[in-house]
mmCIF file of C-alpha atoms in Angstrom:
data_model
loop_
_atom_site.group_PDB
_atom_site.id
_atom_site.type_symbol
_atom_site.label_atom_id
_atom_site.label_comp_id
_atom_site.label_asym_id
_atom_site.label_seq_id
_atom_site.Cartn_x
_atom_site.Cartn_y
_atom_site.Cartn_z
ATOM 1 C CA MET A 1367 -100.684 143.189 113.035
ATOM 2 C CA GLY A 1368 -96.934 143.500 113.024
ATOM 3 C CA GLY A 1369 -94.823 146.602 112.604
ATOM 4 C CA CYS A 1370 -94.809 149.869 114.430
ATOM 5 C CA CYS A 1371 -97.932 152.019 114.394
ATOM 6 C CA CYS A 1372 -96.562 154.671 116.742
ATOM 7 C CA ARG A 1373 -97.178 158.208 115.613
ATOM 8 C CA ASN A 1374 -94.285 160.202 114.215
ATOM 9 C CA PRO A 1375 -93.795 163.288 116.416
ATOM 10 C CA THR A 1376 -93.643 165.470 113.272
ATOM 11 C CA SER A 1377 -96.744 163.948 111.681
ATOM 12 C CA PRO A 1378 -100.370 163.490 112.834
ATOM 13 C CA TYR A 1379 -100.428 160.108 111.075
ATOM 14 C CA PRO A 1380 -99.051 156.709 112.137
ATOM 15 C CA THR A 1381 -95.884 155.216 110.726
ATOM 16 C CA VAL A 1382 -96.570 152.683 107.978
ATOM 17 C CA PRO A 1383 -96.656 149.119 109.400
ATOM 18 C CA MET A 1384 -93.710 147.076 108.170
ATOM 19 C CA GLU A 1385 -95.906 144.399 106.568
ATOM 20 C CA PHE A 1386 -97.396 147.089 104.309
ATOM 21 C CA MET A 1387 -93.922 148.330 103.412
ATOM 22 C CA ASP A 1388 -92.739 144.811 102.615
ATOM 23 C CA SER A 1389 -95.811 143.982 100.518
ATOM 24 C CA LEU A 1390 -95.532 147.105 98.369
ATOM 25 C CA LYS A 1391 -91.798 146.689 97.816
ATOM 26 C CA ILE A 1392 -92.574 143.269 96.332
ATOM 27 C CA LEU A 1393 -95.873 143.866 94.550
ATOM 28 C CA ALA A 1394 -95.686 147.356 93.075
ATOM 29 C CA PRO A 1395 -93.922 147.890 89.751
ATOM 30 C CA PRO A 1396 -91.805 149.992 89.567
ATOM 31 C CA PRO A 1397 -90.499 149.650 93.152
ATOM 32 C CA VAL A 1398 -92.046 152.069 95.629
ATOM 33 C CA LYS A 1399 -89.785 154.020 97.953
ATOM 34 C CA PRO A 1400 -90.473 154.122 101.724
ATOM 35 C CA THR A 1401 -90.948 157.905 101.608
ATOM 36 C CA GLN A 1402 -93.533 157.501 98.835
ATOM 37 C CA ILE A 1403 -95.342 154.769 100.754
ATOM 38 C CA GLN A 1404 -95.467 156.984 103.852
ATOM 39 C CA TYR A 1405 -96.925 159.835 101.800
ATOM 40 C CA LEU A 1406 -99.680 157.556 100.460
ATOM 41 C CA TYR A 1407 -100.306 156.151 103.926
ATOM 42 C CA ASN A 1408 -100.754 159.664 105.308
ATOM 43 C CA ARG A 1409 -103.270 160.358 102.551
ATOM 44 C CA PHE A 1410 -105.002 157.025 103.176
ATOM 45 C CA CYS A 1411 -105.381 157.835 106.879
ATOM 46 C CA GLN A 1412 -106.619 161.335 106.082
ATOM 47 C CA ILE A 1413 -109.269 160.026 103.675
ATOM 48 C CA SER A 1414 -110.434 157.346 106.107
ATOM 49 C CA GLY A 1415 -111.397 160.143 108.503
ATOM 50 C CA GLU A 1416 -110.718 158.051 111.593
ATOM 51 C CA TYR A 1417 -107.016 157.343 111.113
ATOM 52 C CA ARG A 1418 -107.806 153.647 110.724
ATOM 53 C CA PRO A 1419 -104.667 151.961 109.351
ATOM 54 C CA ASN A 1420 -106.363 148.848 107.969
ATOM 55 C CA GLN A 1421 -109.103 149.932 105.564
ATOM 56 C CA VAL A 1422 -110.991 152.759 103.918
ATOM 57 C CA GLN A 1423 -114.586 152.732 102.729
ATOM 58 C CA LYS A 1424 -115.796 154.077 99.395
ATOM 59 C CA TYR A 1425 -117.989 156.753 100.987
ATOM 60 C CA ASN A 1426 -114.916 158.233 102.727
ATOM 61 C CA PHE A 1427 -113.819 159.715 99.388
ATOM 62 C CA TYR A 1428 -116.965 161.813 99.058
ATOM 63 C CA SER A 1429 -115.701 164.715 101.136
ATOM 64 C CA GLY A 1430 -113.695 167.869 100.630
ATOM 65 C CA LEU A 1431 -112.339 168.733 97.193
ATOM 66 C CA LEU A 1432 -112.427 165.098 96.061
ATOM 67 C CA SER A 1433 -116.215 165.210 95.950
ATOM 68 C CA LEU A 1434 -116.026 167.946 93.276
ATOM 69 C CA ASN A 1435 -114.325 165.645 90.764
ATOM 70 C CA PRO A 1436 -117.006 164.636 88.208
ATOM 71 C CA LEU A 1437 -115.130 161.384 87.527
ATOM 72 C CA LEU A 1438 -114.815 160.393 91.180
ATOM 73 C CA PRO A 1439 -117.535 157.667 91.047
ATOM 74 C CA THR A 1440 -115.940 156.238 87.896
ATOM 75 C CA ILE A 1441 -112.454 156.225 89.420
ATOM 76 C CA LEU A 1442 -113.725 154.635 92.621
ATOM 77 C CA ASN A 1443 -115.478 151.896 90.661
ATOM 78 C CA CYS A 1444 -112.096 151.022 89.144
ATOM 79 C CA MET A 1445 -110.339 151.194 92.498
ATOM 80 C CA PHE A 1446 -112.899 149.274 94.545
ATOM 81 C CA GLY A 1447 -114.420 146.924 91.955
ATOM 82 C CA ASP A 1448 -117.370 145.203 93.625
ATOM 83 C CA LYS A 1449 -116.075 145.987 97.134
ATOM 84 C CA ASN A 1450 -117.102 148.764 99.507
ATOM 85 C CA VAL A 1451 -113.901 148.570 101.563
ATOM 86 C CA ILE A 1452 -110.244 148.277 100.515
ATOM 87 C CA THR A 1453 -106.986 147.939 102.409
ATOM 88 C CA PHE A 1454 -104.048 150.312 102.258
ATOM 89 C CA VAL A 1455 -102.081 147.874 100.085
ATOM 90 C CA GLU A 1456 -104.961 147.754 97.567
ATOM 91 C CA PHE A 1457 -105.183 151.564 97.639
ATOM 92 C CA ALA A 1458 -101.443 151.978 97.069
ATOM 93 C CA MET A 1459 -101.328 149.294 94.369
ATOM 94 C CA PHE A 1460 -104.036 151.107 92.407
ATOM 95 C CA LEU A 1461 -102.175 154.408 92.636
ATOM 96 C CA SER A 1462 -98.817 152.773 91.849
ATOM 97 C CA THR A 1463 -100.153 152.230 88.334
ATOM 98 C CA PHE A 1464 -99.814 155.979 87.824
ATOM 99 C CA GLN A 1465 -96.254 156.305 89.106
ATOM 100 C CA ALA A 1466 -93.939 157.565 86.388
ATOM 101 C CA HIS A 1467 -91.021 155.331 85.499
ATOM 102 C CA SER A 1468 -87.570 156.395 86.655
ATOM 103 C CA LEU A 1469 -84.494 156.792 84.484
ATOM 104 C CA LYS A 1470 -83.535 153.203 85.324
ATOM 105 C CA THR A 1471 -86.901 151.486 84.858
ATOM 106 C CA LYS A 1472 -86.662 148.436 82.607
ATOM 107 C CA ARG A 1473 -88.736 148.217 79.433
ATOM 108 C CA GLY A 1474 -90.745 145.257 80.742
ATOM 109 C CA VAL A 1475 -91.848 147.209 83.801
ATOM 110 C CA LYS A 1476 -92.750 150.218 81.634
ATOM 111 C CA ASN A 1477 -94.878 148.006 79.386
ATOM 112 C CA GLU A 1478 -96.590 146.448 82.394
ATOM 113 C CA GLY A 1479 -97.471 149.883 83.725
ATOM 114 C CA LYS A 1480 -98.770 150.952 80.317
ATOM 115 C CA ASP A 1481 -101.000 147.875 80.091
ATOM 116 C CA ARG A 1482 -102.397 148.454 83.569
ATOM 117 C CA LYS A 1483 -103.237 152.073 82.714
ATOM 118 C CA LEU A 1484 -104.994 151.022 79.519
ATOM 119 C CA ASN A 1485 -107.023 148.426 81.418
ATOM 120 C CA TYR A 1486 -108.071 150.960 84.058
ATOM 121 C CA LEU A 1487 -108.861 153.595 81.444
ATOM 122 C CA PHE A 1488 -110.936 151.139 79.395
ATOM 123 C CA SER A 1489 -112.776 150.150 82.564
ATOM 124 C CA MET A 1490 -113.589 153.809 83.220
ATOM 125 C CA TYR A 1491 -115.213 154.124 79.786
ATOM 126 C CA ASP A 1492 -116.919 150.715 79.956
ATOM 127 C CA HIS A 1493 -119.712 151.904 82.229
ATOM 128 C CA ASN A 1494 -121.604 148.611 82.599
ATOM 129 C CA LYS A 1495 -118.415 146.480 82.594
ATOM 130 C CA ASP A 1496 -119.483 144.215 79.730
ATOM 131 C CA GLY A 1497 -116.076 144.285 78.018
ATOM 132 C CA ARG A 1498 -117.017 146.751 75.278
ATOM 133 C CA ILE A 1499 -117.566 150.480 74.999
ATOM 134 C CA THR A 1500 -120.861 151.444 73.380
ATOM 135 C CA LYS A 1501 -122.160 154.832 72.354
ATOM 136 C CA VAL A 1502 -124.131 154.967 75.595
ATOM 137 C CA ASP A 1503 -120.922 154.383 77.576
ATOM 138 C CA LEU A 1504 -119.234 157.245 75.720
ATOM 139 C CA VAL A 1505 -122.161 159.583 76.318
ATOM 140 C CA ILE A 1506 -121.976 158.892 80.065
ATOM 141 C CA ILE A 1507 -118.251 159.601 80.395
ATOM 142 C CA VAL A 1508 -118.194 162.623 78.057
ATOM 143 C CA HIS A 1509 -121.227 164.087 79.803
ATOM 144 C CA LYS A 1510 -119.476 163.771 83.171
ATOM 145 C CA LEU A 1511 -116.436 165.561 81.790
ATOM 146 C CA PHE A 1512 -118.036 168.358 79.771
ATOM 147 C CA ALA A 1513 -121.659 168.866 80.854
ATOM 148 C CA HIS A 1514 -120.671 172.043 82.708
ATOM 149 C CA MET A 1515 -119.328 173.655 79.506
ATOM 150 C CA MET A 1516 -121.133 171.998 76.557
ATOM 151 C CA ASP A 1517 -124.713 171.409 75.551
ATOM 152 C CA HIS A 1518 -126.129 168.006 74.601
ATOM 153 C CA LEU A 1519 -125.624 168.525 70.870
ATOM 154 C CA GLN A 1520 -121.931 169.337 71.315
ATOM 155 C CA ILE A 1521 -121.454 166.291 73.544
ATOM 156 C CA MET A 1522 -123.091 164.034 70.968
ATOM 157 C CA ARG A 1523 -120.799 165.388 68.254
ATOM 158 C CA ILE A 1524 -117.781 164.472 70.370
ATOM 159 C CA VAL A 1525 -119.209 161.012 71.022
ATOM 160 C CA ASP A 1526 -119.899 160.435 67.314
ATOM 161 C CA THR A 1527 -116.351 161.490 66.439
ATOM 162 C CA MET A 1528 -114.841 159.204 69.078
ATOM 163 C CA MET A 1529 -116.929 156.263 67.923
ATOM 164 C CA THR A 1530 -116.009 156.836 64.267
ATOM 165 C CA GLU A 1531 -112.286 157.092 65.029
ATOM 166 C CA MET A 1532 -112.059 154.191 67.503
ATOM 167 C CA ASP A 1533 -114.519 151.623 66.131
ATOM 168 C CA CYS A 1534 -112.221 149.672 63.799
ATOM 169 C CA THR A 1535 -114.721 146.890 63.088
ATOM 170 C CA ASP A 1536 -117.804 148.980 62.209
ATOM 171 C CA THR A 1537 -119.840 147.218 64.901
ATOM 172 C CA ASN A 1538 -120.846 150.445 66.666
ATOM 173 C CA GLN A 1539 -118.845 149.378 69.707
ATOM 174 C CA ILE A 1540 -115.234 149.695 70.818
ATOM 175 C CA THR A 1541 -113.376 146.567 71.889
ATOM 176 C CA PHE A 1542 -110.332 146.630 74.153
ATOM 177 C CA ARG A 1543 -108.184 145.938 71.099
ATOM 178 C CA ASP A 1544 -109.721 148.947 69.294
ATOM 179 C CA PHE A 1545 -109.165 151.028 72.414
ATOM 180 C CA CYS A 1546 -105.478 150.101 72.700
ATOM 181 C CA LYS A 1547 -104.913 150.776 69.011
ATOM 182 C CA ALA A 1548 -106.417 154.256 69.345
ATOM 183 C CA PHE A 1549 -104.027 155.023 72.212
ATOM 184 C CA GLU A 1550 -100.909 153.843 70.373
ATOM 185 C CA VAL A 1551 -100.218 157.449 69.404
ATOM 186 C CA PHE A 1552 -99.741 158.348 73.080
ATOM 187 C CA ASP A 1553 -96.846 157.510 75.359
ATOM 188 C CA MET A 1554 -98.820 155.809 78.127
ATOM 189 C CA ALA A 1555 -95.708 155.657 80.325
ATOM 190 C CA GLU A 1556 -95.939 159.456 80.537
ATOM 191 C CA MET A 1557 -99.733 159.891 80.532
ATOM 192 C CA MET A 1558 -102.025 159.933 83.585
ATOM 193 C CA VAL A 1559 -99.220 160.957 85.947
ATOM 194 C CA THR A 1560 -99.096 163.884 88.367
ATOM 195 C CA PHE A 1561 -96.691 165.094 91.033
ATOM 196 C CA ILE A 1562 -96.612 164.291 94.699
ATOM 197 C CA PRO A 1563 -95.965 167.701 96.280
ATOM 198 C CA GLU A 1564 -92.889 166.468 98.172
ATOM 199 C CA PHE A 1565 -91.201 164.971 95.089
ATOM 200 C CA ARG A 1566 -90.235 166.840 91.932
ATOM 201 C CA GLY A 1567 -88.613 165.766 88.685
ATOM 202 C CA ARG A 1568 -87.504 162.465 87.205
ATOM 203 C CA SER A 1569 -86.174 159.909 89.700
ATOM 204 C CA ASN A 1570 -82.809 158.178 89.448
ATOM 205 C CA ASP A 1571 -84.105 155.426 91.766
ATOM 206 C CA ASP A 1572 -82.490 157.198 94.707
ATOM 207 C CA GLY A 1573 -85.814 158.036 96.329
ATOM 208 C CA LYS A 1574 -85.190 161.766 96.098
ATOM 209 C CA SER A 1575 -87.662 162.621 93.390
ATOM 210 C CA SER A 1576 -90.555 160.963 91.678
ATOM 211 C CA LYS A 1577 -93.824 161.600 89.905
ATOM 212 C CA TRP A 1578 -96.982 160.041 91.208
ATOM 213 C CA PHE A 1579 -100.715 160.138 90.736
ATOM 214 C CA CYS A 1580 -102.076 161.761 93.899
ATOM 215 C CA TRP A 1581 -105.374 162.751 95.490
ATOM 216 C CA LYS A 1582 -105.487 166.464 96.193
#
C-alpha cells in the first residue's frame, strides 16, 4: 500500500492514502475534493470500528443511529451488491452518486449522476432484483417506510396508487423505463442530496463548499 497512513495530530483517523485520492479524482463524477475525500474516509474508518483503512463489512453499519434507519438493509444491498466487504473507493464511489453538482458542472456529468441515482433508486424498490418492480416489491418498501405510522390498509392504498400511476403498460409491474418516466417531473440532480456538516451551500469548484449524501 502506497501513500501516507500516519494519523493527523488533529484527527483520530488516518490520512487518506494517496492511491485512494488518485482513484477518486479520476473515477468520481463530478470531481471529488481532497477535503471531501478525507471527510468520507474519516466516516469510513469510524464505521469500520477498527480503523481499518482497506475495507468495511456490511455488519459494521448495524450500530449506533444508522441501525435505526428502516431502509438501511435496502441501502446496503445497493452499496454492497452480492459482497459482504467493500473497499473505501467502492464506499466513496457509491456516495459520490449523491454529491450535488457545482455551479460549473457540465450537463453530461449532471445527466450521468441523474442516471446513477435512478438506477440505485430502482434497485432499492426492486426487492428481488429481477429487473421489474411488482406490487409485492412496493409493499415491502412502503411498509419499511411507513409501518410505524400507517396501518396495512393505508399502506395498500399507497401501493395501489403508485402502481396505477407508474405502470404505463398495464402489466401490473413497473419497468425501469416506467420508473424513469414517473421521475421525469423531479430534478434528480437536486434530489437525494444532503449536507456534509463541514460544507455548506453551492460549490464553485473551489473546494470550499459542497453538498453531499452523508451517514449521520
